PDB file of C-alpha atoms in Angstrom:
ATOM      1  CA  MET X1057       0.000   0.000   0.000  1.00  0.00           C
ATOM      2  CA  THR X1058       1.267   3.485  -0.785  1.00  0.00           C
ATOM      3  CA  THR X1059      -0.913   6.289   0.530  1.00  0.00           C
ATOM      4  CA  PRO X1060      -4.276   5.129   1.918  1.00  0.00           C
ATOM      5  CA  ALA X1061      -7.356   6.822   0.579  1.00  0.00           C
ATOM      6  CA  GLY X1062      -9.130   9.318   2.769  1.00  0.00           C
ATOM      7  CA  SER X1063     -11.793   6.743   3.607  1.00  0.00           C
ATOM      8  CA  THR X1064      -9.206   4.264   4.922  1.00  0.00           C
ATOM      9  CA  PRO X1065      -9.653   3.891   8.684  1.00  0.00           C
ATOM     10  CA  ALA X1066      -6.887   4.865  11.044  1.00  0.00           C
ATOM     11  CA  GLY X1067      -4.335   2.146  11.695  1.00  0.00           C
ATOM     12  CA  TRP X1068      -0.841   0.830  11.094  1.00  0.00           C
ATOM     13  CA  TYR X1069       0.115   0.431   7.421  1.00  0.00           C
ATOM     14  CA  THR X1070       3.324  -0.157   5.521  1.00  0.00           C
ATOM     15  CA  ASP X1071       5.278   3.090   5.388  1.00  0.00           C
ATOM     16  CA  PRO X1072       5.403   4.254   1.744  1.00  0.00           C
ATOM     17  CA  GLU X1073       8.852   5.683   2.411  1.00  0.00           C
ATOM     18  CA  ASN X1074      10.283   2.540   4.053  1.00  0.00           C
ATOM     19  CA  ALA X1075       8.694  -0.865   3.435  1.00  0.00           C
ATOM     20  CA  GLN X1076      10.631  -2.359   6.392  1.00  0.00           C
ATOM     21  CA  ARG X1077       8.437  -0.584   8.942  1.00  0.00           C
ATOM     22  CA  ASN X1078       4.842   0.385   9.625  1.00  0.00           C
ATOM     23  CA  ARG X1079       3.537   3.934   9.955  1.00  0.00           C
ATOM     24  CA  TRP X1080       0.430   5.258  11.653  1.00  0.00           C
ATOM     25  CA  TRP X1081      -2.312   6.567   9.360  1.00  0.00           C
ATOM     26  CA  ASP X1082      -4.681   8.730  11.415  1.00  0.00           C
ATOM     27  CA  GLY X1083      -7.517   8.420   8.926  1.00  0.00           C
ATOM     28  CA  THR X1084      -6.600  11.502   6.903  1.00  0.00           C
ATOM     29  CA  LYS X1085      -2.804  11.709   6.761  1.00  0.00           C
ATOM     30  CA  TRP X1086       0.437   9.965   7.743  1.00  0.00           C
ATOM     31  CA  THR X1087       1.822  10.760  11.185  1.00  0.00           C
ATOM     32  CA  GLU X1088       5.386  10.557  12.436  1.00  0.00           C
ATOM     33  CA  ASN X1089       4.685   7.437  14.489  1.00  0.00           C
ATOM     34  CA  PHE X1090       6.535   4.312  13.316  1.00  0.00           C
ATOM     35  CA  SER X1091       6.770   0.685  14.391  1.00  0.00           C
ATOM     36  CA  ASP X1092       8.497  -2.469  13.222  1.00  0.00           C
ATOM     37  CA  PRO X1093       5.938  -4.917  11.776  1.00  0.00           C
ATOM     38  CA  TYR X1094       7.767  -7.896  13.224  1.00  0.00           C
ATOM     39  CA  ALA X1095      10.047  -8.394  16.181  1.00  0.00           C
ATOM     40  CA  PRO X1096      13.413  -9.005  14.548  1.00  0.00           C
ATOM     41  CA  ALA X1097      14.823 -12.470  15.117  1.00  0.00           C
ATOM     42  CA  ALA X1098      18.039 -10.889  16.324  1.00  0.00           C
ATOM     43  CA  ALA X1099      16.156  -9.488  19.322  1.00  0.00           C
ATOM     44  CA  LEU X1100      16.338 -12.906  20.982  1.00  0.00           C
ATOM     45  CA  LYS X1101      19.953 -13.525  20.098  1.00  0.00           C
ATOM     46  CA  ALA X1102      22.713 -12.984  22.622  1.00  0.00           C
ATOM     47  CA  PRO X1103      25.815 -10.992  21.643  1.00  0.00           C
ATOM     48  CA  GLU X1104      28.568 -12.961  19.932  1.00  0.00           C
ATOM     49  CA  GLY X1105      30.851 -14.658  22.439  1.00  0.00           C
ATOM     50  CA  THR X1106      28.315 -14.713  25.299  1.00  0.00           C
ATOM     51  CA  ARG X1107      29.301 -17.249  27.961  1.00  0.00           C
ATOM     52  CA  VAL X1108      26.713 -19.891  28.797  1.00  0.00           C
ATOM     53  CA  TYR X1109      28.372 -22.170  31.369  1.00  0.00           C
ATOM     54  CA  ASN X1110      28.891 -21.377  35.022  1.00  0.00           C
ATOM     55  CA  LEU X1111      29.178 -23.071  38.417  1.00  0.00           C
ATOM     56  CA  TRP X1112      25.442 -22.772  39.129  1.00  0.00           C
ATOM     57  CA  ILE X1113      24.226 -24.781  36.155  1.00  0.00           C
ATOM     58  CA  TRP X1114      26.666 -27.615  36.868  1.00  0.00           C
ATOM     59  CA  LEU X1115      25.453 -27.676  40.466  1.00  0.00           C
ATOM     60  CA  VAL X1116      21.879 -27.899  39.145  1.00  0.00           C
ATOM     61  CA  VAL X1117      22.964 -30.912  37.103  1.00  0.00           C
ATOM     62  CA  VAL X1118      24.983 -32.764  39.748  1.00  0.00           C
ATOM     63  CA  VAL X1119      23.390 -31.921  43.112  1.00  0.00           C
ATOM     64  CA  PRO X1120      20.228 -34.092  42.724  1.00  0.00           C
ATOM     65  CA  TYR X1121      22.383 -37.221  42.566  1.00  0.00           C
ATOM     66  CA  LEU X1122      24.447 -36.561  45.692  1.00  0.00           C
ATOM     67  CA  SER X1123      21.983 -38.684  47.671  1.00  0.00           C
ATOM     68  CA  LEU X1124      22.810 -41.776  45.600  1.00  0.00           C
ATOM     69  CA  PRO X1125      25.518 -43.040  48.006  1.00  0.00           C
ATOM     70  CA  PHE X1126      22.856 -43.484  50.700  1.00  0.00           C
ATOM     71  CA  LEU X1127      21.324 -46.163  48.478  1.00  0.00           C
ATOM     72  CA  PHE X1128      24.354 -48.357  49.088  1.00  0.00           C
ATOM     73  CA  ALA X1129      23.749 -48.193  52.840  1.00  0.00           C
ATOM     74  CA  LEU X1130      20.641 -50.299  52.282  1.00  0.00           C
ATOM     75  CA  LEU X1131      21.987 -53.834  52.737  1.00  0.00           C
ATOM     76  CA  PRO X1132      20.419 -57.286  52.375  1.00  0.00           C
ATOM     77  CA  GLY X1133      20.955 -57.862  56.111  1.00  0.00           C
ATOM     78  CA  MET X1134      18.040 -55.485  56.772  1.00  0.00           C
ATOM     79  CA  PHE X1135      15.700 -58.189  55.517  1.00  0.00           C
ATOM     80  CA  ALA X1136      16.996 -60.891  57.852  1.00  0.00           C
ATOM     81  CA  GLY X1137      14.203 -62.804  59.533  1.00  0.00           C
ATOM     82  CA  MET X1138      11.565 -61.829  56.989  1.00  0.00           C
ATOM     83  CA  ASN X1139       9.026 -64.563  56.372  1.00  0.00           C
ATOM     84  CA  VAL X1140       6.616 -63.907  53.508  1.00  0.00           C
ATOM     85  CA  SER X1141       4.107 -66.311  55.053  1.00  0.00           C
ATOM     86  CA  ASP X1142       4.079 -64.298  58.288  1.00  0.00           C
ATOM     87  CA  PRO X1143       2.424 -60.858  57.860  1.00  0.00           C
ATOM     88  CA  ASP X1144       3.804 -59.654  61.199  1.00  0.00           C
ATOM     89  CA  SER X1145       7.317 -60.539  60.126  1.00  0.00           C
ATOM     90  CA  ALA X1146       6.974 -58.703  56.813  1.00  0.00           C
ATOM     91  CA  THR X1147       5.546 -55.624  58.540  1.00  0.00           C
ATOM     92  CA  ARG X1148       8.329 -55.636  61.121  1.00  0.00           C
ATOM     93  CA  VAL X1149      11.043 -55.804  58.474  1.00  0.00           C
ATOM     94  CA  GLN X1150       9.404 -53.033  56.424  1.00  0.00           C
ATOM     95  CA  LEU X1151       9.223 -50.812  59.496  1.00  0.00           C
ATOM     96  CA  GLN X1152      12.853 -51.556  60.261  1.00  0.00           C
ATOM     97  CA  LEU X1153      13.804 -50.626  56.699  1.00  0.00           C
ATOM     98  CA  MET X1154      11.828 -47.360  56.639  1.00  0.00           C
ATOM     99  CA  THR X1155      13.217 -46.204  59.987  1.00  0.00           C
ATOM    100  CA  SER X1156      16.815 -47.121  59.179  1.00  0.00           C
ATOM    101  CA  PRO X1157      19.262 -44.170  59.050  1.00  0.00           C
ATOM    102  CA  ALA X1158      20.088 -44.958  55.418  1.00  0.00           C
ATOM    103  CA  PHE X1159      16.467 -44.786  54.292  1.00  0.00           C
ATOM    104  CA  VAL X1160      15.719 -41.647  56.331  1.00  0.00           C
ATOM    105  CA  LEU X1161      18.802 -39.896  54.967  1.00  0.00           C
ATOM    106  CA  LEU X1162      17.944 -40.986  51.424  1.00  0.00           C
ATOM    107  CA  SER X1163      14.445 -39.520  51.756  1.00  0.00           C
ATOM    108  CA  LEU X1164      15.367 -36.282  53.524  1.00  0.00           C
ATOM    109  CA  SER X1165      18.359 -35.582  51.299  1.00  0.00           C
ATOM    110  CA  GLY X1166      16.074 -35.702  48.269  1.00  0.00           C
ATOM    111  CA  TRP X1167      14.072 -32.736  49.591  1.00  0.00           C
ATOM    112  CA  VAL X1168      17.124 -30.784  50.740  1.00  0.00           C
ATOM    113  CA  LEU X1169      18.938 -31.285  47.442  1.00  0.00           C
ATOM    114  CA  GLY X1170      15.759 -30.415  45.537  1.00  0.00           C
ATOM    115  CA  ALA X1171      15.579 -27.100  47.395  1.00  0.00           C
ATOM    116  CA  LEU X1172      19.205 -26.431  46.492  1.00  0.00           C
ATOM    117  CA  VAL X1173      18.389 -27.083  42.839  1.00  0.00           C
ATOM    118  CA  VAL X1174      15.730 -24.347  43.003  1.00  0.00           C
ATOM    119  CA  LEU X1175      18.254 -21.932  44.524  1.00  0.00           C
ATOM    120  CA  PHE X1176      20.948 -22.757  41.971  1.00  0.00           C
ATOM    121  CA  SER X1177      18.424 -22.469  39.126  1.00  0.00           C
ATOM    122  CA  TRP X1178      17.602 -18.932  40.246  1.00  0.00           C
ATOM    123  CA  LEU X1179      21.276 -18.027  40.529  1.00  0.00           C
ATOM    124  CA  ASP X1180      21.969 -19.464  37.074  1.00  0.00           C
ATOM    125  CA  TRP X1181      18.988 -17.629  35.541  1.00  0.00           C
ATOM    126  CA  ARG X1182      20.160 -14.367  37.060  1.00  0.00           C
ATOM    127  CA  TRP X1183      23.702 -15.001  35.797  1.00  0.00           C
ATOM    128  CA  LEU X1184      22.461 -15.671  32.242  1.00  0.00           C
ATOM    129  CA  LYS X1185      20.503 -12.411  32.206  1.00  0.00           C
ATOM    130  CA  ALA X1186      23.556 -10.501  33.397  1.00  0.00           C
ATOM    131  CA  ALA X1187      25.656 -12.227  30.723  1.00  0.00           C
ATOM    132  CA  GLY X1188      23.341 -10.886  28.023  1.00  0.00           C
ATOM    133  CA  VAL X1189      21.177 -13.907  27.208  1.00  0.00           C
ATOM    134  CA  PRO X1190      17.688 -12.547  26.374  1.00  0.00           C
ATOM    135  CA  LYS X1191      14.720 -14.272  28.017  1.00  0.00           C
ATOM    136  CA  PRO X1192      16.600 -17.266  29.447  1.00  0.00           C
ATOM    137  CA  PHE X1193      14.641 -20.351  30.514  1.00  0.00           C
ATOM    138  CA  HIS X1194      12.832 -19.357  33.700  1.00  0.00           C
ATOM    139  CA  TRP X1195      14.297 -20.519  36.982  1.00  0.00           C
ATOM    140  CA  ALA X1196      10.884 -21.462  38.426  1.00  0.00           C
ATOM    141  CA  TRP X1197      11.062 -24.689  36.407  1.00  0.00           C
ATOM    142  CA  GLY X1198      13.678 -25.666  38.967  1.00  0.00           C
ATOM    143  CA  PHE X1199      10.852 -26.526  41.382  1.00  0.00           C
ATOM    144  CA  PHE X1200      10.419 -29.760  39.429  1.00  0.00           C
ATOM    145  CA  GLY X1201      13.762 -30.670  40.970  1.00  0.00           C
ATOM    146  CA  LEU X1202      11.895 -31.290  44.238  1.00  0.00           C
ATOM    147  CA  ALA X1203      10.280 -34.250  42.486  1.00  0.00           C
ATOM    148  CA  GLY X1204      13.533 -35.347  40.916  1.00  0.00           C
ATOM    149  CA  TYR X1205      12.855 -34.082  37.388  1.00  0.00           C
ATOM    150  CA  PRO X1206      15.685 -32.154  35.653  1.00  0.00           C
ATOM    151  CA  VAL X1207      13.269 -29.873  33.777  1.00  0.00           C
ATOM    152  CA  TYR X1208      15.252 -26.686  34.351  1.00  0.00           C
ATOM    153  CA  ALA X1209      18.582 -28.107  33.206  1.00  0.00           C
ATOM    154  CA  ILE X1210      17.184 -29.550  29.970  1.00  0.00           C
ATOM    155  CA  GLY X1211      14.968 -26.547  29.196  1.00  0.00           C
ATOM    156  CA  ARG X1212      17.835 -24.207  29.934  1.00  0.00           C
ATOM    157  CA  ALA X1213      20.098 -26.107  27.537  1.00  0.00           C
ATOM    158  CA  VAL X1214      17.576 -25.931  24.684  1.00  0.00           C
ATOM    159  CA  VAL X1215      16.663 -22.241  25.122  1.00  0.00           C
ATOM    160  CA  THR X1216      20.249 -21.125  25.679  1.00  0.00           C
ATOM    161  CA  ASN X1217      21.294 -22.969  22.538  1.00  0.00           C
ATOM    162  CA  ARG X1218      18.627 -21.074  20.581  1.00  0.00           C
ATOM    163  CA  ARG X1219      19.842 -17.749  21.953  1.00  0.00           C
ATOM    164  CA  THR X1220      23.595 -18.334  21.648  1.00  0.00           C
ATOM    165  CA  GLY X1221      24.221 -21.453  19.560  1.00  0.00           C
ATOM    166  CA  LYS X1222      25.805 -23.061  22.649  1.00  0.00           C
ATOM    167  CA  GLY X1223      24.718 -24.782  25.839  1.00  0.00           C
ATOM    168  CA  LEU X1224      23.570 -28.274  24.796  1.00  0.00           C
ATOM    169  CA  ALA X1225      26.397 -29.891  26.770  1.00  0.00           C
ATOM    170  CA  VAL X1226      24.231 -29.441  29.874  1.00  0.00           C
ATOM    171  CA  MET X1227      21.470 -31.590  28.376  1.00  0.00           C
ATOM    172  CA  TRP X1228      23.838 -34.366  27.277  1.00  0.00           C
ATOM    173  CA  VAL X1229      25.477 -34.512  30.706  1.00  0.00           C
ATOM    174  CA  VAL X1230      22.048 -34.731  32.366  1.00  0.00           C
ATOM    175  CA  ILE X1231      21.009 -37.579  30.069  1.00  0.00           C
ATOM    176  CA  ALA X1232      24.275 -39.441  30.702  1.00  0.00           C
ATOM    177  CA  ILE X1233      23.879 -39.115  34.481  1.00  0.00           C
ATOM    178  CA  ILE X1234      20.250 -40.281  34.336  1.00  0.00           C
ATOM    179  CA  VAL X1235      21.194 -43.378  32.331  1.00  0.00           C
ATOM    180  CA  LEU X1236      24.089 -44.181  34.659  1.00  0.00           C
ATOM    181  CA  THR X1237      21.939 -43.641  37.763  1.00  0.00           C
ATOM    182  CA  PHE X1238      19.212 -45.895  36.340  1.00  0.00           C
ATOM    183  CA  ILE X1239      21.696 -48.691  35.664  1.00  0.00           C
ATOM    184  CA  VAL X1240      23.288 -48.410  39.120  1.00  0.00           C
ATOM    185  CA  THR X1241      19.928 -48.242  40.912  1.00  0.00           C
ATOM    186  CA  ILE X1242      18.430 -51.225  39.084  1.00  0.00           C
ATOM    187  CA  SER X1243      21.594 -53.256  39.699  1.00  0.00           C
ATOM    188  CA  TRP X1244      21.608 -52.457  43.411  1.00  0.00           C
ATOM    189  CA  VAL X1245      17.894 -53.157  43.833  1.00  0.00           C
ATOM    190  CA  GLY X1246      18.432 -56.491  42.106  1.00  0.00           C
ATOM    191  CA  PHE X1247      21.251 -57.214  44.539  1.00  0.00           C
ATOM    192  CA  LEU X1248      18.995 -56.355  47.497  1.00  0.00           C
ATOM    193  CA  VAL X1249      16.167 -58.539  46.233  1.00  0.00           C
ATOM    194  CA  ALA X1250      18.540 -61.452  45.668  1.00  0.00           C
ATOM    195  CA  GLY X1251      19.929 -61.038  49.175  1.00  0.00           C
ATOM    196  CA  MET X1252      16.435 -60.824  50.652  1.00  0.00           C
ATOM    197  CA  VAL X1253      15.357 -64.022  48.878  1.00  0.00           C
ATOM    198  CA  ALA X1254      18.500 -65.819  50.038  1.00  0.00           C
ATOM    199  CA  GLN X1255      17.703 -64.989  53.679  1.00  0.00           C
ATOM    200  CA  MET X1256      14.114 -66.187  53.578  1.00  0.00           C
ATOM    201  CA  PRO X1257      13.468 -69.549  55.191  1.00  0.00           C
ATOM    202  CA  THR X1258      12.984 -72.439  52.761  1.00  0.00           C
ATOM    203  CA  TYR X1259      10.420 -75.137  53.079  1.00  0.00           C
ATOM    204  CA  ASN X1260      10.431 -78.716  51.816  1.00  0.00           C
TER     205      ASN X1260
END
């Protein structure tokens, strides 16, 4: 559109002097008010050379798994005397397991470490903004860390990569740790179950 006719209602139209922007038509004439028709893609790009890795994000990645060593404090000997045919025996062993220091520490550490993940997510988000990354992945996603989900770390990696072309290493490290933790946990649980079965009384 060049110059709107006099009957054209007021609104934003392509500026006849510069097709890269819009100009306000007040219904009778062009004004000196201008606007960009689209938000330029560069608006969500960080400056060249922007840093994306810091201590906080690596703490977000690693901290949730610091409770894993407590898993190895759960030993087959805790199931000694368990008799599947005796409900009282099974209940007693379960109570003993759930009140053991290892189990209590494993449970409580999950909440404490989850809270630390929220704190470190906020610190990382603030650091990214100061470093010049526009609209970084919001730190509030770190609250999923209380449930053991690395939502912030993975989302942060994807969004930061879009803004800077870097940052995916965080996601790959998270995935590697999850796979390793899954293998270790399943192996140890299998060991515990085998030990529990071995201690159960046998009947002819």
